[in-house]
Amino acid sequence: MEFSAPSPDNAIDQLKIVGKPTTRIDGPLKTTGSAPYAYERHDVAADQAYGFIVGAAIAKGTIKAIDLREARAAAGVIGTVSTLDYSPLALGPMNTANLFGGAKVEHYHQAIAVVVAETFEQARAAAALVRVDYARSEGEYSLDRAAHTAVSVPPEEGERRAVGDFPSAFAQAAVTIDREYTTPGHSHAMMEPHATIAAWEKGRLTVWTSNQMIGWGKRDLCKAFGLKPNQVRIDSPYIGGGFGGKLFVRSDVMVAALAARVVGRPVKLALHRPLIINNTTHRAATRQRIRIGAERSGKIVAIAHDSISGNLPNGKPERSVQQTTLFYGSANVAVDLRMAQVDLPEANAMRAPGEAPGLMALEIAMDEMAEKLGLDPVVFRIMNDTQVDPTKPDRHFSERNFVECLRTGAERFGWSDRPAKPASRREGRWLIGMGMAGGFRNNQLQPSAARVRLRRDGKIIVETDMTDIGTGSYTIIAQTAAETMGVKLTDVVVVLGDSDFPVSAGSGGQFGAVNSTSGVYAACIKLQSLILERLGFDSADATFVNGKIQVGSRSVTLKEAVQSGELLAEDGIVYAKGYEERAQQSTFAGHFVEVAVDSFTGETHIRRMLAVCDAGRILNPITARSQVIGAMTMGAGAALMEELVVDTRFGFFVNHDLAGYEVPVHADIPHQEVIFLNKVDPWSTPMKAKGVGELGICGVAAAVANAVYNATGVRIRDYPITLDKYLANLPRPD
Amino acid sequence: MKPFTYERPRTAADAVAAVLRKPGGRFIAGGTNLLDLMKLQVETPGHLVDVQDLGFNKIEPTPDGGLRIGALVTNTVLAADPRIKRDYGVLSRAIVAGASGQLRNKATTAGNLLQRTRCPYFYDTNQPCNKRQPGSGCGAIGGASRGLGLMGVSTSCIATHPSDMAVAMRLLDAKVETIDDVGTVRSIPIADFHQLPGTTPHIETILRPGELITGVELPRPLGGRHVYHKVRDRASYAFALVSVAAVLQRDGSGRVAVGGVAPKPWRVEAAEPLLRRSSESFANSLLSGAAPTEDNHFKLALVERTLAGILHEVRA
Amino acid sequence: MNGSGKWRVSRRGVLAGGSASAAMATMLDAQPSHPRRQADIPVYDVSFTVNGEPRTLSLDPRTTLLDTLREHLQLTGTKKGCDHGQCGACTVLVDGFRINSCLSLAVMHEGDRVTTIEGVGSPDHLHAMQRAFVQHDGFQCGYCTPGQICSAVAVLKEIEAGVPSHVTEDLTATCVPSRAEMRERMSGNICRCGAYANISDAMAEVAGVNV
Ligand SMILES: Cc1cc2nc3c(=O)[nH]c(=O)nc-3n(C[C@H](O)[C@H](O)[C@H](O)COP(=O)(O)OP(=O)(O)OC[C@H]3O[C@@H](n4cnc5c(N)ncnc54)[C@H](O)[C@@H]3O)c2cc1C
Ligand code: SF4
Ligand code: FES
Ligand code: FES
């Protein structure tokens, strides 16, 4: 099904099942521990051996020799694999750091060997016996030191970085700010470690793994091992979180596959937790500069956003400036994205790459600007709303209700009660403050396919390589199929995550829900036509309701329709070339936060959080809410505690476990309220929905930061906002 | 984890003999610290002597009006004991400020006192660390040291002792009771129990090889207001940046011990009279001779402010 | 190997020692490169009950309770998030107390009564807490969930038993299951998906706490 124009009314608009609060269909499995994750697939392959990965002990250099003798002689060991035995495995197009093979060490804890044994305990002990001789080389591990060497990254196709004349407009603006902000590296820190069981059978590789993007994974495995598509299968039905960290096949898949070949048995392994942070990818640290110029009335006339991040050679920058060309109306905009080379582990996508750190800075700057203008920050943002793409004013937003997000949020949160003067509200030892920020994230269109079967028992079976990483894909796909086919939710069976199924959008960039359900919708429409064809019905006025096909006075149950054999339809959604360029599809949020800061110790407690989201039609308010509260939680972490601490001498992330890399715990998170505007966006897809899972994090950290400022009167521009940064300036009770 | 043998004796005498009989013998109680470190091969015992059946799991009154806590009493049981809650509130509060509910259900009184530092370089066997591998250097000095110490540290090691419980025990002047292989029983004032690093940071306590902790004795209750304020980056399940234990009396006198700043709970009795004056003057005295790093300098102000907050509340 | 040249044994590897050629041979004919070794590590017998069923196992003493459940008994409902006591995914109940099964050796549990998520309820017979988690969407990816639920069940009992927490105002008063108490006590179970607010709702429902 090609989508080339805003969607007319369709089966989804019935909203009998789609759009209704629906608890997860996989809920009973997940709450009882019955949903099998990658490392737990005892049933899929007999005789599984255990692998344990050895990570490089240096950040940069060469491996001169690896002595595996002791490891191989250790109890229970059945095989070893050394990076020196292979050339570097070819990488997929979106990765930078070598995953395995060769003598070159590009980053700390790079996988350099694996030991396979009969048991996990044996493999782990033997891995400690691997002796490695390194030649260290000099590296650059400090973004601050490297920043001056950063070079501008050329715009991607269609990316607009400037409009008007920023320098003159800024120079002439009545009110200006020019500020620098820093954000640290972040780790996905998903709860399920990267894990894989790999098995070879007759030259065909199967991996049971934990991966967000099955299609990409299969492509990259084919490339790495020189296999044809029919020689690789990936199965990933349950994924214990990804947040971008499992967009790509990682070293666990590569070395499990190699090890399984070497020992001639299925091999299972997981990245042990202390290895994950340096072995895998992370969100890059940034150094950002924002300049805003406005008229005295508050109208922004000039805005510039520069960002520097670091990565390995040939890596990608953190695109922290991308929202700045679209979020607020300004006739003069200039953004610059620069990258410096640092020899830390690979920087790559993490939940809302670009916008998440970009808005951490931009939305503090907006708060600072509002203050300087003497405007309420909500009012200031409303004044500068735009309904068109500022870099191309004849291009409109498909739907943009940012102002309504802000107004609704302000009203619901009791924003009018915010102390206008910072550090002016006290409750005993606590300083109380409120902050808000805008959220922005684009909606991306990606092709997505599915296969839908009408089984002889009348059940609808949906198969697609789409993944459910906690996003609720199982449930919204079932809702989509049930709605379209006119059956009950319980009459739909959804099977996901298998690369033998049609290729979906996958889970990333908040494009999963909207595109994968659209693909399922397309396949269902095709199935409808096959059913009608078999029944000899005229398709024009047929309806699918209550498990029946109805044409005029004739009515046949779905079950009856397939008495002679089941029907199978495969189709997907694709988007006409240039369609996305016709209108800007984005999602918006208003985030509101109240904090209490201990005036003695500087400890911050978040007391309330509210998000008002404009993200098209909400397919399932329960799972969508969960995506947003989860993202708000991650945003709270980014605001107050999350930071990959770099040892700039030895070149690694020091706090490389879950005790060192602190993420929010229960006690950090208060009641969270989420309001969806639920505005249908026919431009997006037949589902008229948009992404929401990343929108939820965009702006949250800045809202917290602004609340801390409002509480304390101390402005911190360097995340995370930990007490050591403002203690000295924190007003004590008199 | 290196291979080891395991046994579970029934008496203290057997346990002490067992731990010395085989090379690399170690006691294991809850296992929450030792196993963590064994998985990383920071610790590599060859023989584990499980002490859980030795019967040291009672809390009993002592003749002089205090309490004797068995070495195996878990942190949860200790914190929940009605006598502890009533008379030694600071201890109860310190314990529940630490770790998590699950960990406290396993962690024992002895194991908690003997837990090792959380210095990230100590945990990473690729990095230099004088405590883990004497003579290899200190990764933390000149590295990431925000969580590390500034009192009692040396140029060999700036690690902190991470226990919350121990800070309260130091405040209460607890005594650590031990027994060794020849049956010698010692009662060690907690002030003397943990050792400063000097040039030998791998030596952390006064215990001799094979010496078994049998219990901890608390003197008579102090009365007064009991407070434990732990400051950390997240609200729970995190080690202290700084923690302050205090028992304050109506007359303005009191005791204060501080965690998160030193290789042992940090208390300077001589400074305590200054508590009547101000938090600043007390803190200046308590923290005199501090050797902070750029990363952990803030702890000086944080100790003072945390104490100021406590005094403010108690005296309000 | 199909000789595409993209996945080849490097020359350096061949020079580095005999291992590369052994590996090469293995890859070609997919035979195990070593005979299986009999473990020359001591093995210990241990007996305990799991979800009411008596189990006796012979184990390498290094085997944690967690790996015993997941790998030896194939009870994979209990999760491994960190293996170092830092996440709570491995939470099980031992003699009614919740613990991190990753930081406990199986051999230390002789005679113990272990309850895992599989013993709390099953898809067809959900425990009230499991039902409340489904109803309030107290999870997303589901990986921390069994640990959260085991903890949640135990937390309500701990409050009842008068075990204090960091947020208990008055140590000597009766503990009540407030939202703040539950949040604090659940803090040893990390949920990176951030389902905390919904878990709090689920627990409040089971505990009969208003808002
Ligand atoms: C993620 C995490 C967070 C934590 N957070 C905190 C925190 O915030 N605050 C805090 O205070 N603690 C914290 N802890 C540490 C925890 O309190 C300790 O691990 C625990 O107290 C150790 O007790 P155990 O009985 O398990 O000791 P074990 O691990 O069994 O033993 C520790 C040491 O004590 C020795 N030992 C044990 N018993 C005896 C005995 N009777 N005689 C002689 N030697 C003995 C052992 O040989 C070993 O060297 C945390 C731990 C983890 C894993
Ligand atoms: S501070 Fe102590 S524990 Fe940390 S690296 Fe230095 S010597 Fe080791
Ligand atoms: S797996 Fe045990 S606490 Fe993380
Ligand atoms: S549900 Fe994913 S970590 Fe909690």
mmCIF file of C-alpha atoms in Angstrom, chain A residues 23-24 26-35 37 39-40 42 47 50 63 68 72-80 84-90 103 118-122 124-125 187-193 200 223-228 231 239-241 243 258 261-265 268 273-274 350-351 468-470 622-623 625-627 629-631 633-634 642 657-659 661 663-667 669-672, chain C residues 1-2 4 6-14 16 19-20 22-23 26-28 30-41 60 62-64 67 70-72 74-84 86-89 117-118 121-123 125-126 130-131 133-146 148-149 179 182-184 186-201 203:
data_model
loop_
_atom_site.group_PDB
_atom_site.id
_atom_site.type_symbol
_atom_site.label_atom_id
_atom_site.label_comp_id
_atom_site.label_asym_id
_atom_site.label_seq_id
_atom_site.Cartn_x
_atom_site.Cartn_y
_atom_site.Cartn_z
ATOM 1 C CA THR A 23 -3.934 -3.726 28.837
ATOM 2 C CA ARG A 24 -1.031 -5.536 27.225
ATOM 3 C CA ASP A 26 1.654 -10.024 26.669
ATOM 4 C CA GLY A 27 1.046 -8.865 30.239
ATOM 5 C CA PRO A 28 0.266 -12.241 31.774
ATOM 6 C CA LEU A 29 3.462 -13.661 30.256
ATOM 7 C CA LYS A 30 5.689 -10.826 31.379
ATOM 8 C CA THR A 31 4.314 -10.624 34.904
ATOM 9 C CA THR A 32 4.798 -14.337 35.462
ATOM 10 C CA GLY A 33 8.271 -14.591 33.984
ATOM 11 C CA SER A 34 6.947 -16.716 31.143
ATOM 12 C CA ALA A 35 8.071 -14.470 28.309
ATOM 13 C CA TYR A 37 14.255 -13.430 26.549
ATOM 14 C CA TYR A 39 19.505 -15.907 27.025
ATOM 15 C CA GLU A 40 16.630 -18.054 28.235
ATOM 16 C CA HIS A 42 16.836 -23.460 26.473
ATOM 17 C CA ASP A 47 23.627 -28.777 23.803
ATOM 18 C CA TYR A 50 28.480 -20.988 27.481
ATOM 19 C CA ILE A 63 47.282 -6.335 20.611
ATOM 20 C CA LEU A 68 45.072 -18.623 25.311
ATOM 21 C CA ARG A 72 42.146 -23.577 26.982
ATOM 22 C CA ALA A 73 43.579 -25.873 29.594
ATOM 23 C CA ALA A 74 41.101 -24.748 32.211
ATOM 24 C CA ALA A 75 38.373 -27.048 33.421
ATOM 25 C CA GLY A 76 35.383 -27.365 31.157
ATOM 26 C CA VAL A 77 36.751 -25.244 28.331
ATOM 27 C CA ILE A 78 35.766 -26.419 24.888
ATOM 28 C CA GLY A 79 37.033 -23.647 22.717
ATOM 29 C CA THR A 80 38.352 -20.140 22.421
ATOM 30 C CA LEU A 84 43.770 -12.116 16.222
ATOM 31 C CA ASP A 85 42.314 -15.076 14.365
ATOM 32 C CA TYR A 86 40.146 -12.877 12.201
ATOM 33 C CA SER A 87 40.194 -9.774 10.134
ATOM 34 C CA PRO A 88 37.836 -7.149 11.467
ATOM 35 C CA LEU A 89 34.316 -8.257 10.684
ATOM 36 C CA ALA A 90 32.677 -5.976 8.147
ATOM 37 C CA ALA A 103 44.741 -6.509 16.395
ATOM 38 C CA GLU A 118 30.424 -26.355 29.440
ATOM 39 C CA THR A 119 29.185 -24.042 32.153
ATOM 40 C CA PHE A 120 28.971 -20.331 32.736
ATOM 41 C CA GLU A 121 31.182 -20.584 35.807
ATOM 42 C CA GLN A 122 33.891 -22.377 33.855
ATOM 43 C CA ARG A 124 33.978 -16.938 33.257
ATOM 44 C CA ALA A 125 36.908 -18.336 35.205
ATOM 45 C CA SER A 187 24.261 5.022 28.844
ATOM 46 C CA HIS A 188 21.145 3.190 27.717
ATOM 47 C CA ALA A 189 21.485 0.921 30.749
ATOM 48 C CA MET A 190 18.587 -1.274 29.669
ATOM 49 C CA MET A 191 17.887 -3.968 32.202
ATOM 50 C CA GLU A 192 18.440 -6.940 29.943
ATOM 51 C CA PRO A 193 22.090 -7.248 28.975
ATOM 52 C CA TRP A 200 24.898 -23.050 12.825
ATOM 53 C CA LYS A 223 27.664 -8.580 5.604
ATOM 54 C CA ALA A 224 29.842 -9.563 8.542
ATOM 55 C CA PHE A 225 29.847 -13.256 7.729
ATOM 56 C CA GLY A 226 29.432 -13.135 3.971
ATOM 57 C CA LEU A 227 26.115 -14.962 4.113
ATOM 58 C CA LYS A 228 23.078 -14.739 1.887
ATOM 59 C CA GLN A 231 21.385 -18.202 5.473
ATOM 60 C CA ILE A 239 13.577 -7.558 24.364
ATOM 61 C CA GLY A 240 14.418 -6.364 27.833
ATOM 62 C CA GLY A 241 14.767 -2.750 26.844
ATOM 63 C CA PHE A 243 16.562 2.629 24.062
ATOM 64 C CA LEU A 258 32.025 -17.164 15.635
ATOM 65 C CA ARG A 261 31.283 -22.187 14.465
ATOM 66 C CA VAL A 262 34.510 -22.872 16.272
ATOM 67 C CA VAL A 263 33.133 -25.288 18.830
ATOM 68 C CA GLY A 264 30.528 -26.815 16.557
ATOM 69 C CA ARG A 265 27.813 -26.320 19.121
ATOM 70 C CA LYS A 268 25.084 -18.659 24.395
ATOM 71 C CA ARG A 273 27.193 -5.906 33.108
ATOM 72 C CA PRO A 274 30.555 -4.274 33.886
ATOM 73 C CA MET A 350 20.053 6.732 22.392
ATOM 74 C CA ARG A 351 16.385 7.559 22.934
ATOM 75 C CA ASP A 468 8.278 -5.040 21.186
ATOM 76 C CA ILE A 469 10.924 -3.489 23.376
ATOM 77 C CA GLY A 470 8.411 -2.526 25.993
ATOM 78 C CA ILE A 622 -2.269 2.795 28.456
ATOM 79 C CA THR A 623 0.864 1.774 26.596
ATOM 80 C CA ARG A 625 1.243 6.671 28.766
ATOM 81 C CA SER A 626 3.820 4.113 29.843
ATOM 82 C CA GLN A 627 6.150 5.188 27.071
ATOM 83 C CA ILE A 629 6.261 8.214 31.930
ATOM 84 C CA GLY A 630 9.261 6.004 31.193
ATOM 85 C CA ALA A 631 10.782 8.706 29.071
ATOM 86 C CA THR A 633 11.859 9.089 34.205
ATOM 87 C CA MET A 634 14.853 8.870 31.920
ATOM 88 C CA GLU A 642 23.122 10.355 34.805
ATOM 89 C CA ASP A 657 28.120 -0.725 36.122
ATOM 90 C CA LEU A 658 24.659 -0.081 37.537
ATOM 91 C CA ALA A 659 25.973 0.998 40.921
ATOM 92 C CA TYR A 661 26.062 4.764 36.566
ATOM 93 C CA VAL A 663 19.684 5.910 36.973
ATOM 94 C CA PRO A 664 16.488 6.888 38.799
ATOM 95 C CA VAL A 665 15.028 4.446 41.311
ATOM 96 C CA HIS A 666 11.468 4.250 42.607
ATOM 97 C CA ALA A 667 12.103 6.809 45.322
ATOM 98 C CA ILE A 669 9.980 9.413 40.818
ATOM 99 C CA PRO A 670 6.752 10.978 42.006
ATOM 100 C CA HIS A 671 3.287 10.608 40.590
ATOM 101 C CA GLN A 672 3.443 11.452 36.916
ATOM 102 C CA MET C 1 32.709 -20.374 4.901
ATOM 103 C CA ASN C 2 31.793 -19.337 1.421
ATOM 104 C CA SER C 4 33.585 -14.175 0.213
ATOM 105 C CA LYS C 6 34.687 -10.812 4.294
ATOM 106 C CA TRP C 7 35.178 -13.271 7.054
ATOM 107 C CA ARG C 8 38.567 -14.794 6.727
ATOM 108 C CA VAL C 9 41.205 -15.995 9.043
ATOM 109 C CA SER C 10 43.828 -13.304 9.148
ATOM 110 C CA ARG C 11 47.471 -13.941 8.532
ATOM 111 C CA ARG C 12 48.370 -12.329 11.805
ATOM 112 C CA GLY C 13 46.204 -14.837 13.559
ATOM 113 C CA VAL C 14 47.963 -17.715 11.887
ATOM 114 C CA ALA C 16 50.116 -15.691 16.474
ATOM 115 C CA SER C 19 44.968 -21.564 17.564
ATOM 116 C CA ALA C 20 43.987 -19.949 14.313
ATOM 117 C CA ALA C 22 42.661 -25.104 14.667
ATOM 118 C CA ALA C 23 39.835 -22.637 14.482
ATOM 119 C CA THR C 26 36.743 -26.281 12.900
ATOM 120 C CA MET C 27 34.951 -23.763 10.841
ATOM 121 C CA LEU C 28 35.276 -25.889 7.755
ATOM 122 C CA ALA C 30 32.064 -27.878 12.148
ATOM 123 C CA GLN C 31 33.587 -30.420 14.500
ATOM 124 C CA PRO C 32 34.279 -29.576 18.110
ATOM 125 C CA SER C 33 37.864 -28.396 18.337
ATOM 126 C CA HIS C 34 38.442 -30.064 21.693
ATOM 127 C CA PRO C 35 37.059 -33.160 23.265
ATOM 128 C CA ARG C 36 34.726 -32.372 26.106
ATOM 129 C CA ARG C 37 36.493 -32.106 29.363
ATOM 130 C CA GLN C 38 35.290 -33.619 32.515
ATOM 131 C CA ALA C 39 35.247 -30.857 34.986
ATOM 132 C CA ASP C 40 38.061 -31.265 37.496
ATOM 133 C CA ILE C 41 36.290 -28.978 39.901
ATOM 134 C CA ASP C 60 29.944 -26.390 41.066
ATOM 135 C CA ARG C 62 30.496 -21.176 42.220
ATOM 136 C CA THR C 63 26.958 -21.478 40.916
ATOM 137 C CA THR C 64 24.786 -18.689 42.220
ATOM 138 C CA ASP C 67 22.138 -19.361 37.762
ATOM 139 C CA ARG C 70 17.879 -20.136 35.350
ATOM 140 C CA GLU C 71 20.361 -22.613 33.947
ATOM 141 C CA HIS C 72 19.961 -25.793 35.955
ATOM 142 C CA GLN C 74 15.359 -23.736 33.670
ATOM 143 C CA LEU C 75 13.219 -21.444 35.770
ATOM 144 C CA THR C 76 14.026 -18.405 33.686
ATOM 145 C CA GLY C 77 11.377 -16.146 35.164
ATOM 146 C CA THR C 78 14.002 -14.798 37.551
ATOM 147 C CA LYS C 79 16.150 -12.376 35.571
ATOM 148 C CA LYS C 80 19.801 -11.471 35.483
ATOM 149 C CA GLY C 81 20.213 -7.757 34.967
ATOM 150 C CA CYS C 82 23.628 -7.166 36.469
ATOM 151 C CA ASP C 83 24.816 -10.213 38.415
ATOM 152 C CA HIS C 84 26.206 -7.813 41.027
ATOM 153 C CA GLN C 86 22.860 -3.547 41.548
ATOM 154 C CA CYS C 87 19.457 -3.939 39.929
ATOM 155 C CA GLY C 88 17.073 -6.298 41.723
ATOM 156 C CA ALA C 89 15.997 -8.222 38.609
ATOM 157 C CA ILE C 117 8.039 -15.606 40.200
ATOM 158 C CA GLU C 118 6.839 -18.936 38.802
ATOM 159 C CA GLY C 121 1.449 -17.077 39.985
ATOM 160 C CA SER C 122 1.060 -18.330 36.428
ATOM 161 C CA PRO C 123 -0.531 -16.786 33.324
ATOM 162 C CA HIS C 125 -3.664 -18.016 37.793
ATOM 163 C CA LEU C 126 -2.231 -14.586 38.339
ATOM 164 C CA GLN C 130 0.542 -9.711 39.016
ATOM 165 C CA ARG C 131 -3.013 -8.801 38.080
ATOM 166 C CA PHE C 133 0.712 -4.936 37.417
ATOM 167 C CA VAL C 134 -1.142 -5.897 34.237
ATOM 168 C CA GLN C 135 -4.058 -3.595 35.046
ATOM 169 C CA HIS C 136 -1.871 -0.579 35.826
ATOM 170 C CA ASP C 137 0.748 -1.350 33.167
ATOM 171 C CA GLY C 138 3.429 -1.601 35.810
ATOM 172 C CA PHE C 139 6.024 -2.693 33.271
ATOM 173 C CA GLN C 140 7.114 -2.194 29.713
ATOM 174 C CA CYS C 141 9.884 -4.444 28.457
ATOM 175 C CA GLY C 142 9.075 -6.866 31.260
ATOM 176 C CA TYR C 143 12.648 -7.666 32.177
ATOM 177 C CA CYS C 144 12.675 -6.161 35.645
ATOM 178 C CA THR C 145 9.098 -7.236 36.238
ATOM 179 C CA PRO C 146 9.422 -10.599 37.973
ATOM 180 C CA GLN C 148 9.571 -6.051 40.945
ATOM 181 C CA ILE C 149 6.652 -8.340 41.667
ATOM 182 C CA ARG C 179 3.143 5.597 48.768
ATOM 183 C CA MET C 182 6.466 1.652 49.089
ATOM 184 C CA ARG C 183 8.603 3.752 46.748
ATOM 185 C CA GLU C 184 11.535 3.740 49.137
ATOM 186 C CA MET C 186 11.022 -0.794 46.098
ATOM 187 C CA SER C 187 14.139 1.204 45.271
ATOM 188 C CA GLY C 188 16.315 -1.892 45.060
ATOM 189 C CA ASN C 189 14.449 -2.837 41.899
ATOM 190 C CA ILE C 190 15.526 -0.690 39.007
ATOM 191 C CA CYS C 191 13.216 -0.290 36.049
ATOM 192 C CA ARG C 192 14.975 1.455 33.212
ATOM 193 C CA CYS C 193 11.722 1.527 31.267
ATOM 194 C CA GLY C 194 10.580 3.794 34.069
ATOM 195 C CA ALA C 195 7.337 2.107 35.062
ATOM 196 C CA TYR C 196 7.709 3.334 38.636
ATOM 197 C CA ALA C 197 4.606 5.520 38.793
ATOM 198 C CA ASN C 198 2.457 2.668 37.474
ATOM 199 C CA ILE C 199 4.051 0.124 39.792
ATOM 200 C CA SER C 200 3.221 2.466 42.622
ATOM 201 C CA ASP C 201 -0.424 2.468 41.489
ATOM 202 C CA MET C 203 0.979 -1.732 44.746
#
